[in-house]
Structure formats: structure tokens, C-alpha cells
Coordinates of C-alpha atoms in Angstrom, one line a residue:
M1 CA -288.9 60.3 120.1
T2 CA -289.8 63.3 122.0
T3 CA -287.7 66.1 123.4
A4 CA -288.0 64.7 126.9
N5 CA -286.0 61.6 125.9
F6 CA -283.8 63.3 123.3
R7 CA -280.2 62.1 123.7
R8 CA -277.7 64.8 122.5
T9 CA -274.5 62.8 122.4
K10 CA -274.3 60.5 119.3
I11 CA -273.2 56.8 119.3
L12 CA -271.1 55.1 116.8
A13 CA -271.0 51.4 116.7
T14 CA -268.4 49.3 114.7
L15 CA -269.8 46.4 112.6
G16 CA -268.3 43.0 112.6
P17 CA -269.1 39.3 113.2
A18 CA -271.2 40.1 116.2
T19 CA -273.5 42.5 114.3
D20 CA -273.7 40.0 111.4
Q21 CA -275.7 37.7 113.6
P22 CA -279.4 37.5 112.7
G23 CA -281.5 40.6 114.2
V24 CA -278.4 42.2 115.9
L25 CA -277.9 45.0 113.5
A26 CA -281.6 46.1 113.7
Q27 CA -281.3 45.9 117.6
I28 CA -278.4 48.1 118.0
I29 CA -279.9 50.7 115.6
E30 CA -283.1 50.6 117.7
A31 CA -281.0 50.9 120.8
G32 CA -279.7 54.2 119.7
V33 CA -276.8 53.9 117.2
N34 CA -276.6 56.9 115.0
V35 CA -273.5 56.0 112.8
V36 CA -272.1 52.7 112.1
R37 CA -268.3 52.1 111.5
M38 CA -266.9 49.7 109.0
N39 CA -263.2 48.9 109.9
F40 CA -261.4 48.4 106.6
S41 CA -258.5 46.6 108.5
H42 CA -260.9 43.6 108.4
G43 CA -263.3 42.1 105.9
T44 CA -263.6 42.0 102.3
A45 CA -265.3 44.6 99.7
E46 CA -268.2 42.2 99.4
Q47 CA -268.7 42.0 103.2
H48 CA -268.6 45.8 103.5
A49 CA -271.1 46.2 100.7
E50 CA -273.5 43.6 102.2
R51 CA -273.4 45.5 105.6
V52 CA -274.0 48.8 103.9
T53 CA -277.2 47.5 102.1
R54 CA -278.4 46.0 105.4
V55 CA -277.9 49.3 107.3
R56 CA -279.7 51.3 104.8
E57 CA -282.6 48.8 104.6
I58 CA -282.9 48.7 108.3
A59 CA -282.6 52.5 108.9
A60 CA -285.3 53.1 106.2
S61 CA -287.6 50.5 107.8
L62 CA -287.2 52.1 111.2
G63 CA -287.3 55.7 110.0
R64 CA -283.9 56.4 111.4
E65 CA -281.0 58.4 109.8
V66 CA -278.0 56.3 110.2
G67 CA -274.6 57.5 108.8
I68 CA -271.9 55.1 107.6
L69 CA -268.2 55.6 108.3
A70 CA -265.4 53.8 106.5
D71 CA -262.3 53.6 108.6
L72 CA -259.1 53.1 106.6
Q73 CA -256.5 50.8 108.1
G74 CA -253.5 53.2 107.6
P75 CA -249.9 52.3 107.9
K76 CA -250.1 50.4 111.2
I77 CA -246.8 48.7 111.9
R78 CA -247.1 45.1 112.9
I79 CA -245.0 42.3 113.9
E80 CA -245.2 39.1 111.7
K81 CA -246.1 35.7 112.5
F82 CA -244.6 33.2 114.9
A83 CA -244.0 29.5 114.1
K84 CA -246.1 28.6 117.1
D85 CA -248.6 31.5 116.8
K86 CA -247.6 32.8 120.2
V87 CA -244.5 33.1 122.4
H88 CA -243.8 34.4 125.9
L89 CA -241.0 37.2 126.3
V90 CA -238.9 37.2 129.6
N91 CA -237.8 40.5 131.1
G92 CA -234.2 41.2 130.4
S93 CA -233.8 38.7 127.4
E94 CA -232.7 39.8 123.9
F95 CA -235.3 40.0 121.3
R96 CA -234.6 40.8 117.6
L97 CA -236.9 42.5 115.1
V98 CA -235.9 41.4 111.6
C99 CA -236.6 44.1 108.9
R100 CA -236.5 41.9 105.9
A101 CA -239.1 40.6 103.4
D102 CA -237.9 37.0 103.9
A103 CA -237.7 37.1 107.6
P104 CA -238.2 33.7 109.2
L105 CA -241.2 32.8 111.2
G106 CA -240.8 34.1 114.8
D107 CA -239.8 32.5 118.0
E108 CA -238.7 33.6 121.6
T109 CA -235.6 35.3 120.1
Q110 CA -236.9 37.1 117.0
V111 CA -239.7 38.0 114.7
G112 CA -240.2 39.8 111.4
V113 CA -241.9 43.2 111.1
S114 CA -244.3 44.6 108.4
Y115 CA -242.4 47.9 108.0
L116 CA -239.0 47.2 106.6
G117 CA -238.0 50.8 107.1
L118 CA -238.3 50.6 110.8
V119 CA -234.6 49.9 111.2
K120 CA -233.9 53.5 109.9
D121 CA -236.4 55.1 112.0
V122 CA -235.1 54.0 115.5
A123 CA -231.8 54.4 117.5
P124 CA -230.3 52.8 120.6
G125 CA -232.2 54.0 123.6
D126 CA -235.7 54.2 121.9
T127 CA -238.5 52.3 123.6
L128 CA -240.8 50.1 121.2
L129 CA -244.3 49.2 122.4
L130 CA -246.1 46.1 121.3
D131 CA -249.7 44.9 121.6
D132 CA -251.0 48.5 122.8
G133 CA -248.1 48.7 125.2
L134 CA -248.5 45.3 126.9
V135 CA -244.9 44.4 125.9
A136 CA -242.1 46.9 125.8
L137 CA -238.7 46.7 124.3
M138 CA -235.5 49.0 124.4
V139 CA -233.5 49.2 121.2
K140 CA -229.8 48.2 122.2
A141 CA -228.2 48.2 118.8
L142 CA -228.8 48.1 115.0
D143 CA -227.3 45.2 113.3
G144 CA -227.8 45.6 109.4
D145 CA -231.4 45.1 108.9
T146 CA -232.0 43.8 112.4
I147 CA -233.0 45.8 115.5
V148 CA -231.5 44.3 118.6
T149 CA -233.7 45.0 121.7
E150 CA -233.9 44.1 125.4
V151 CA -237.3 43.0 126.8
L152 CA -238.3 45.8 129.4
A153 CA -241.8 44.4 130.0
G154 CA -242.5 40.8 128.9
G155 CA -245.4 38.7 128.5
A156 CA -247.4 36.7 125.9
L157 CA -246.9 38.1 122.4
S158 CA -248.9 36.6 119.3
N159 CA -249.1 37.1 115.6
R160 CA -249.6 40.4 113.9
K161 CA -249.6 42.6 117.0
G162 CA -249.2 46.4 116.5
L163 CA -245.9 48.2 117.2
N164 CA -245.3 51.9 118.2
R165 CA -242.4 53.9 119.1
L166 CA -242.8 55.7 122.3
G167 CA -242.9 59.5 121.4
G168 CA -243.7 58.8 117.8
G169 CA -241.3 59.8 114.9
L170 CA -241.9 57.0 112.5
S171 CA -241.8 58.0 108.9
L172 CA -244.6 56.1 107.3
D173 CA -246.9 57.9 104.9
A174 CA -250.6 58.3 106.2
L175 CA -252.1 56.6 103.1
S176 CA -250.8 53.2 102.0
E177 CA -251.6 51.8 98.5
Q178 CA -254.2 49.6 99.9
D179 CA -255.8 52.6 101.6
K180 CA -256.1 54.3 98.2
E181 CA -257.8 51.2 96.9
H182 CA -260.0 51.1 99.8
I183 CA -261.1 54.9 99.3
A184 CA -262.4 53.7 95.8
I185 CA -264.3 50.9 97.4
A186 CA -265.8 53.3 100.0
A187 CA -266.7 55.8 97.2
K188 CA -268.7 52.9 95.5
L189 CA -270.6 52.2 98.6
D190 CA -271.4 56.0 98.9
V191 CA -270.3 56.2 102.5
D192 CA -271.0 59.3 104.6
F193 CA -267.6 59.6 106.4
L194 CA -264.0 58.4 105.5
A195 CA -261.5 58.1 108.4
V196 CA -257.9 58.6 107.9
S197 CA -255.7 56.7 110.2
F198 CA -252.3 58.0 111.6
C199 CA -252.5 61.3 109.8
R200 CA -249.6 63.7 110.6
S201 CA -250.5 66.9 108.7
A202 CA -253.2 68.8 106.9
A203 CA -251.7 67.4 103.6
D204 CA -252.6 63.9 104.6
I205 CA -256.2 64.9 104.9
E206 CA -256.2 66.9 101.7
L207 CA -254.7 63.9 99.8
A208 CA -257.5 61.6 101.1
R209 CA -260.1 64.1 100.2
S210 CA -258.6 64.6 96.5
I211 CA -258.6 60.8 96.2
A212 CA -262.2 60.5 97.3
L213 CA -263.2 63.3 95.0
S214 CA -261.5 61.6 92.1
H215 CA -263.8 58.6 92.6
G216 CA -266.9 60.8 93.0
S217 CA -267.1 60.7 96.8
Y218 CA -268.0 63.8 98.9
A219 CA -267.6 62.0 102.0
H220 CA -266.7 64.0 105.2
I221 CA -263.0 63.4 106.0
V222 CA -262.3 62.2 109.6
A223 CA -258.8 62.8 111.0
K224 CA -257.9 60.2 113.5
I225 CA -255.5 61.8 116.1
E226 CA -253.3 58.9 117.1
R227 CA -249.7 60.0 116.4
A228 CA -247.5 62.2 118.5
E229 CA -246.8 64.4 115.5
A230 CA -250.6 65.0 115.0
I231 CA -250.6 66.7 118.3
E232 CA -247.9 69.2 117.2
R233 CA -250.0 70.1 114.1
L234 CA -253.4 69.7 115.8
V235 CA -255.0 73.0 114.6
E236 CA -253.9 72.6 111.0
I237 CA -255.2 69.0 110.9
T238 CA -258.5 70.0 112.4
Q239 CA -259.0 72.9 110.0
A240 CA -258.3 70.7 107.1
S241 CA -260.7 68.0 108.2
D242 CA -264.7 67.8 108.7
V243 CA -264.5 65.6 111.8
V244 CA -261.7 64.7 114.3
M245 CA -261.5 61.5 116.1
V246 CA -259.6 61.1 119.5
A247 CA -258.1 57.7 118.8
R248 CA -257.0 56.9 122.2
G249 CA -255.4 53.5 121.6
D250 CA -252.4 54.3 119.5
L251 CA -252.1 57.8 120.8
G252 CA -252.0 56.7 124.3
V253 CA -249.1 54.2 123.5
E254 CA -247.2 56.8 121.7
I255 CA -247.5 59.7 124.2
G256 CA -248.0 57.6 127.4
D257 CA -251.2 57.1 129.5
A258 CA -250.5 60.1 131.9
E259 CA -250.7 62.5 129.0
L260 CA -253.8 61.2 127.5
P261 CA -256.6 62.7 129.5
G262 CA -255.3 66.2 129.1
L263 CA -254.7 65.7 125.3
Q264 CA -258.3 64.3 125.0
K265 CA -259.7 67.6 126.5
L266 CA -257.3 69.7 124.2
I267 CA -258.6 67.8 121.0
I268 CA -262.2 68.2 121.9
K269 CA -261.7 71.9 122.7
T270 CA -259.7 72.5 119.5
A271 CA -262.4 70.7 117.3
L272 CA -265.2 72.8 118.8
E273 CA -263.3 76.1 118.4
C274 CA -262.6 75.2 114.8
N275 CA -266.4 74.4 114.2
K276 CA -265.6 70.7 113.6
V277 CA -267.4 67.5 114.8
V278 CA -265.5 65.4 117.3
I279 CA -265.6 61.8 118.1
T280 CA -264.1 60.2 121.3
A281 CA -263.1 56.4 120.6
T282 CA -261.2 53.3 121.9
Q283 CA -261.9 51.0 124.7
M284 CA -264.8 53.1 126.2
L285 CA -266.7 50.1 127.4
Q286 CA -264.0 47.5 126.9
S287 CA -265.1 45.2 129.6
M288 CA -268.4 44.7 127.9
V289 CA -266.6 42.6 125.3
D290 CA -266.9 39.7 127.7
N291 CA -269.4 41.1 130.5
P292 CA -273.0 42.4 130.4
I293 CA -272.4 45.5 132.3
P294 CA -269.7 48.2 132.3
T295 CA -267.3 49.0 135.1
R296 CA -267.8 52.1 137.1
A297 CA -264.5 53.5 135.7
E298 CA -265.9 53.1 132.1
V299 CA -269.1 54.7 133.1
L300 CA -267.1 57.8 134.5
D301 CA -264.9 57.7 131.2
V302 CA -267.9 57.9 128.9
A303 CA -269.6 60.6 131.0
N304 CA -266.5 62.7 131.2
S305 CA -266.3 62.8 127.4
V306 CA -269.9 63.8 127.3
I307 CA -269.1 66.7 129.8
D308 CA -266.0 67.7 127.9
G309 CA -268.4 68.3 124.9
T310 CA -267.6 65.5 122.5
D311 CA -270.2 65.1 119.7
A312 CA -270.0 61.3 119.7
V313 CA -268.8 58.3 121.6
M314 CA -267.6 55.1 119.7
L315 CA -267.8 51.4 120.5
S316 CA -265.2 49.2 118.6
A317 CA -264.8 45.6 119.7
E318 CA -267.7 45.9 122.1
T319 CA -270.1 45.6 119.2
A320 CA -267.9 44.3 116.5
S321 CA -266.9 41.0 118.1
G322 CA -268.2 41.3 121.7
A323 CA -270.5 39.0 123.5
Y324 CA -273.0 41.8 124.3
P325 CA -273.3 44.3 121.5
V326 CA -276.8 45.3 122.1
K327 CA -276.3 45.7 125.8
A328 CA -273.2 47.7 125.1
V329 CA -275.3 50.2 123.0
E330 CA -277.9 50.3 125.6
A331 CA -275.3 51.1 128.3
M332 CA -273.7 53.8 126.3
N333 CA -277.3 55.4 125.7
R334 CA -278.0 55.2 129.3
I335 CA -274.6 56.9 130.4
C336 CA -274.9 59.6 127.9
L337 CA -278.4 60.5 129.0
G338 CA -277.3 60.5 132.6
A339 CA -274.4 62.7 132.0
E340 CA -276.5 65.2 129.9
R341 CA -279.0 65.3 132.7
Q342 CA -276.5 66.1 135.5
F343 CA -274.5 68.7 133.6
K344 CA -275.9 71.7 131.7
H345 CA -273.6 73.6 129.4
D346 CA -273.6 77.3 129.6
T347 CA -272.1 79.0 126.6
D348 CA -269.7 81.7 127.4
F349 CA -270.5 84.4 124.9
E350 CA -267.8 86.7 126.1
A351 CA -265.2 84.1 124.8
A352 CA -267.2 83.6 121.6
P353 CA -265.3 84.6 118.4
R354 CA -265.7 88.2 117.4
D355 CA -264.4 87.9 113.7
L356 CA -267.1 85.7 112.1
E357 CA -266.7 85.6 108.3
R358 CA -270.0 83.8 107.4
V359 CA -273.6 85.0 107.8
D360 CA -274.8 81.4 108.8
Q361 CA -272.2 81.4 111.6
A362 CA -273.7 84.9 113.0
I363 CA -277.1 83.6 112.7
A364 CA -276.2 80.5 114.8
M365 CA -274.6 82.6 117.4
S366 CA -277.6 84.8 117.6
A367 CA -279.9 81.8 118.0
M368 CA -277.8 80.4 120.8
F369 CA -277.8 83.7 122.5
I370 CA -281.6 84.0 122.4
A371 CA -281.9 80.3 123.5
E372 CA -279.9 81.0 126.6
H373 CA -282.3 84.0 127.6
I374 CA -285.8 82.8 126.9
Q375 CA -287.6 79.6 127.2
L376 CA -287.7 77.6 124.0
R377 CA -288.8 74.1 123.0
G378 CA -286.2 73.8 120.2
I379 CA -284.3 75.5 117.3
I380 CA -285.3 74.5 113.8
A381 CA -282.6 74.8 111.0
L382 CA -284.0 74.7 107.5
T383 CA -280.8 73.5 105.7
E384 CA -279.6 72.1 102.4
S385 CA -276.2 70.7 103.4
G386 CA -276.4 70.6 107.1
G387 CA -273.9 73.4 107.6
T388 CA -276.2 75.8 109.6
A389 CA -276.9 72.8 112.0
R390 CA -273.2 72.1 112.5
Y391 CA -272.7 75.8 113.4
L392 CA -275.6 75.8 115.7
S393 CA -274.3 72.6 117.4
R394 CA -270.9 74.1 118.1
F395 CA -272.4 76.4 120.7
R396 CA -273.9 73.5 122.8
A397 CA -277.6 74.5 123.2
N398 CA -279.8 73.7 126.2
V399 CA -282.6 72.8 123.7
P400 CA -282.6 70.3 120.8
L401 CA -281.7 71.4 117.3
F402 CA -283.9 70.0 114.4
G403 CA -281.9 69.8 111.2
L404 CA -284.4 69.7 108.5
S405 CA -283.1 68.8 105.0
R406 CA -284.5 67.2 101.9
F407 CA -281.2 65.6 101.2
G408 CA -280.3 62.1 102.6
Y409 CA -276.6 62.8 102.7
A410 CA -277.1 65.9 104.7
R411 CA -279.3 64.2 107.3
R412 CA -276.7 61.5 107.7
R413 CA -273.9 64.0 108.2
M414 CA -276.1 65.6 110.9
A415 CA -276.6 62.2 112.5
L416 CA -273.1 62.8 113.9
M417 CA -273.6 66.2 115.4
R418 CA -274.4 66.7 119.0
D419 CA -277.8 68.1 119.9
V420 CA -279.1 67.7 116.2
A421 CA -282.0 65.5 115.3
P422 CA -281.9 65.1 111.6
V423 CA -285.4 65.3 110.0
N424 CA -286.5 64.5 106.4
F425 CA -288.3 67.8 105.0
D426 CA -288.7 68.9 101.4
S427 CA -288.7 72.5 101.0
E428 CA -288.3 72.5 97.2
G429 CA -290.3 75.2 95.5
Q430 CA -291.5 76.6 98.7
S431 CA -291.1 80.2 100.0
M432 CA -289.5 80.7 103.3
R433 CA -292.7 81.5 104.9
V434 CA -294.5 78.5 103.7
A435 CA -291.5 76.2 104.4
A436 CA -291.5 77.5 108.0
R437 CA -295.1 76.8 108.6
K438 CA -295.0 73.3 107.0
A439 CA -291.8 72.5 109.1
I440 CA -293.5 73.4 112.4
K441 CA -296.6 71.5 111.5
Q442 CA -294.6 68.4 110.6
L443 CA -292.6 68.5 113.9
F444 CA -295.8 69.0 115.8
D445 CA -297.3 66.0 113.9
Q446 CA -294.3 63.9 114.7
G447 CA -294.6 64.8 118.4
Y448 CA -291.5 67.0 118.8
L449 CA -293.6 70.1 119.4
A450 CA -296.7 71.0 121.2
S451 CA -299.2 73.8 121.4
G452 CA -297.8 76.8 123.3
D453 CA -294.2 76.0 122.5
R454 CA -291.8 78.7 121.2
V455 CA -289.2 77.9 118.6
L456 CA -286.4 79.7 116.7
I457 CA -286.2 78.9 113.1
T458 CA -283.1 79.8 110.9
S459 CA -283.5 79.7 107.0
G460 CA -282.5 81.6 103.9
D461 CA -284.4 84.2 101.9
H462 CA -283.8 81.9 98.9
M463 CA -284.5 78.3 99.7
E464 CA -282.5 75.5 98.0
Q465 CA -279.2 77.5 98.1
H466 CA -276.2 76.1 100.0
G467 CA -274.8 78.5 102.6
A468 CA -277.7 80.9 102.2
T469 CA -279.1 81.1 105.8
N470 CA -279.3 84.6 106.7
T471 CA -282.8 84.7 108.6
L472 CA -283.7 84.1 112.3
R473 CA -287.2 84.1 113.5
L474 CA -288.9 83.6 116.8
L475 CA -292.2 81.7 116.4
A476 CA -294.9 80.2 118.5
V477 CA -296.9 76.9 118.0
G478 CA -300.6 77.3 118.1
E479 CA -303.5 74.8 118.1
G480 CA -303.0 71.9 115.9
G481 CA -299.5 73.0 115.1
R482 CA -300.5 76.2 113.3
T483 CA -297.6 78.7 113.3
E484 CA -298.2 82.1 115.0
G485 CA -296.0 84.9 114.0
L486 CA -296.1 84.5 110.2
G487 CA -299.4 86.3 109.5
D488 CA -302.2 84.5 107.9
L489 CA -300.0 82.1 105.7

């Protein structure tokens, strides 16, 4: 890869039966996948372990840094099964939701629900949405352990479809007992990211982190914003997490489609202001589950997310179970590159924070200011944990950021950060000056830099210390990748 075809926005792809087919996983990684997602709502621990092994083997063979995200199922409410697998609900008819463990198999008049406490969380007049809003019910009355509803929007309804209350307000905890077991599995697999579904507060994020730590996992915690209550506590949730995901499926069902575009922009803006990484997800190229090319509306949707400043865009069913997983990744890559070419981000330093508490944040802001005023080929961050690269990427540079680290976990975390190209570089035992010289020579040899280029390089006076970045240098690349500006070293 050279800086000429450098894609700034990162791509996540969900693994599933489609990517288990021979050769497909390698093809989607070659096509541009930066992070893979394992949906713990499906599959066994053995299947997840096998996929992790294959991802790491393929990434190593291709010389790529590919992160792994484990997505917890969370307390998603579902209806139970029907006697004939599927029914058709008619507008205006009565339909009952039975909140009992021994609920009978469903039919056109009733069905059981997975959350037995639902009858205590709803009231007459509430609207319940099933199957991502395709079916709508209005609560008419509560009859013991049964919710009596009228069908507002009927249609086909099959087994185990999701259920939401319009406006949110359901009292389920964010982490189920099964989620806690899955965190232990994810820790054994040494995943890089752990996504918490349906979180409602910072406490949910902190609980997930503490459970992960108890199992020896330092995975970055992803807060999936998909409940109406999460919007009310967006800042505190964002500050408690490492990554935020705009989970548009259930969020759109709870708050209504009309509010979703504005909230997507708000979530992205809040994440950037809090120095967090942000993912935009759900149905981005949904038509490609069945078709080899995306619709124009989907192209615009992805492009707008890129323009809004998202770090990453995510594919779900498109790669997990779709007919064209490789084409979906190729399309996503193409759209992101197109959007990035058309729109150049201009950092408003007047609006930048004035009360920075960390030296590495100040170094990052200084680097971005310089990058906007002189011509550079790139910014190089010599980093242990990837923290400096994250602060640099929050300012949305017009040049590539190279995150150089000797730690695999740090490079895989940087694989999710917009503008950042993670590079394996071992600075152990080297002075800052020697490390800087060798870093530039390595990037030159790898084709990222050329003679005559200018670069900024951030580092610490004391290498091999987390959070020690305190130095910023402007350097030139000489003949053969020799560094100019560091004396004779």
C-alpha cells in the first residue's frame, strides 16, 4: 500500500456461514477488512475459536493487522416460536403476548415472549414493534401475565423475532448471565474489542470491563448505542467506553426512523469530542445480501457516514450470510475512497479544546496544526499502546498517520482508528533519535515515503513507556530513506 491509495475509513465485516466458505475469509481481508466481528448471538465457542485462529493465520500470511471484535448478544427481547413457524397478522385483530415460561406454541392469536417481565414494563397505549418495526402492536390491556394488543401494522411474523417498545423504557439489565459467560470465552480468545449491546449507562460499560479484567482481558469496550435511554446518557456512556457504535437497527426502532439521521450525527460528534473511536453500523449495504451491487441510497448512506467523520463502517448480514460477501467489502472500500476524495476535512482549531490535561494530547493538536499549514507526506507516531495515534486521529488529518508499535494488541486497536495505518516496529532498547531514524527508513523501504518527503514524528524522551509522548519533530526524508534533521546519527 502507498499513501496514494490509502483508505482512511476502516471497514468491519461480520463473520458467519458465508465467510466460512473456502477462501472467502482471505478474500475479504485482502479486499480491505480491518476488523472482523464475531456475533455471539450465533455460533458456538468452538466455532468462534476456529474463526479467530483462521483470521490470525490469514492476517499474518498477508502481513495485515486485523482486529477482532466480540459482540455480546445482550438482553434482546424476542417472541418465542409458532406451531407452524410463521403466521400472518391482520390489521385490527387482537394478538396476545404471553409472559409465562410455559406459554404454548404461538398461532395467529398469541405467542410467548422471552422476557417474562415485559408485562410489568408496558401500559395501555404503548406501541410494541416486532421484526425491526415491520409489525406494530398497540397495547390495549393487561390480563394477568398476558399483554392484550391490537395489530396496527400486520404482516408475516416468524419464530424468535425481536421486540422493542417505541420510546424505550424496558428495564432489562445490559448484561445477561449468558453475556457474562461469553465474556469469559472472549477473554480466552484474546479478542481486541468487546461490544456491549443495549447499554443504558456508564455502569453497564464499567461492569463489562471489570468482568473482562477478571478473566485477564484488556479488550477495548465498545458501547452499542441502541436504546432510547442511552441517548439521554450519551456523554457519560461515551466517556466510560473506548469505542462507540451507532447501532442503527434497534435504535431506529425505539426512537423512530425520522430521528435517526440527526442522532447518528450527534453520536459521531460526541465520540470525537470525547476522543473515542466511533463505528457506524447496521444495514449499510443491506441490498447486497442478495444483489451484487449496492443501491444508490446505500452508497449515499455510507458516504454520508464517512463525511460525518465516523472511524469505521460495518457490514453485518452482507458478509455473514449474504450471497456476495467479497463484493460487499469491495463496494464498501470503493465508496469510502470516493467519499474521502470528494470531501477534505478542515479542522477548526478555534473550536478545539483549551483545557488539555495530557501532554500527548497537546502534542497531537500541535502536530495537526502544523499538518494543516505545511505540506507533509505523513505523521509518524512512535507509540507503545496506540494512545497517541488515537489522539492524532481525533483531529482528522489531511495526511496519513502511521502508528508504529512493537505490540500486536496496540496495532490491532489502531486498525479501527480512522486515518491510522498500524505498522509493526520494534523500538525496544533504542534512543528516540535512533528509533526515529529507523522508523523513517522502514517506511521508506515499505513504499510509504519517498526522498524529499517531509514528515512529523511524535515520540517520548523515554521510549517503552505508556503515555510518555512529549516530543514533536519535523524531519525530511533524504536519499535512500536517510533521515535529515537528526544530525549525523
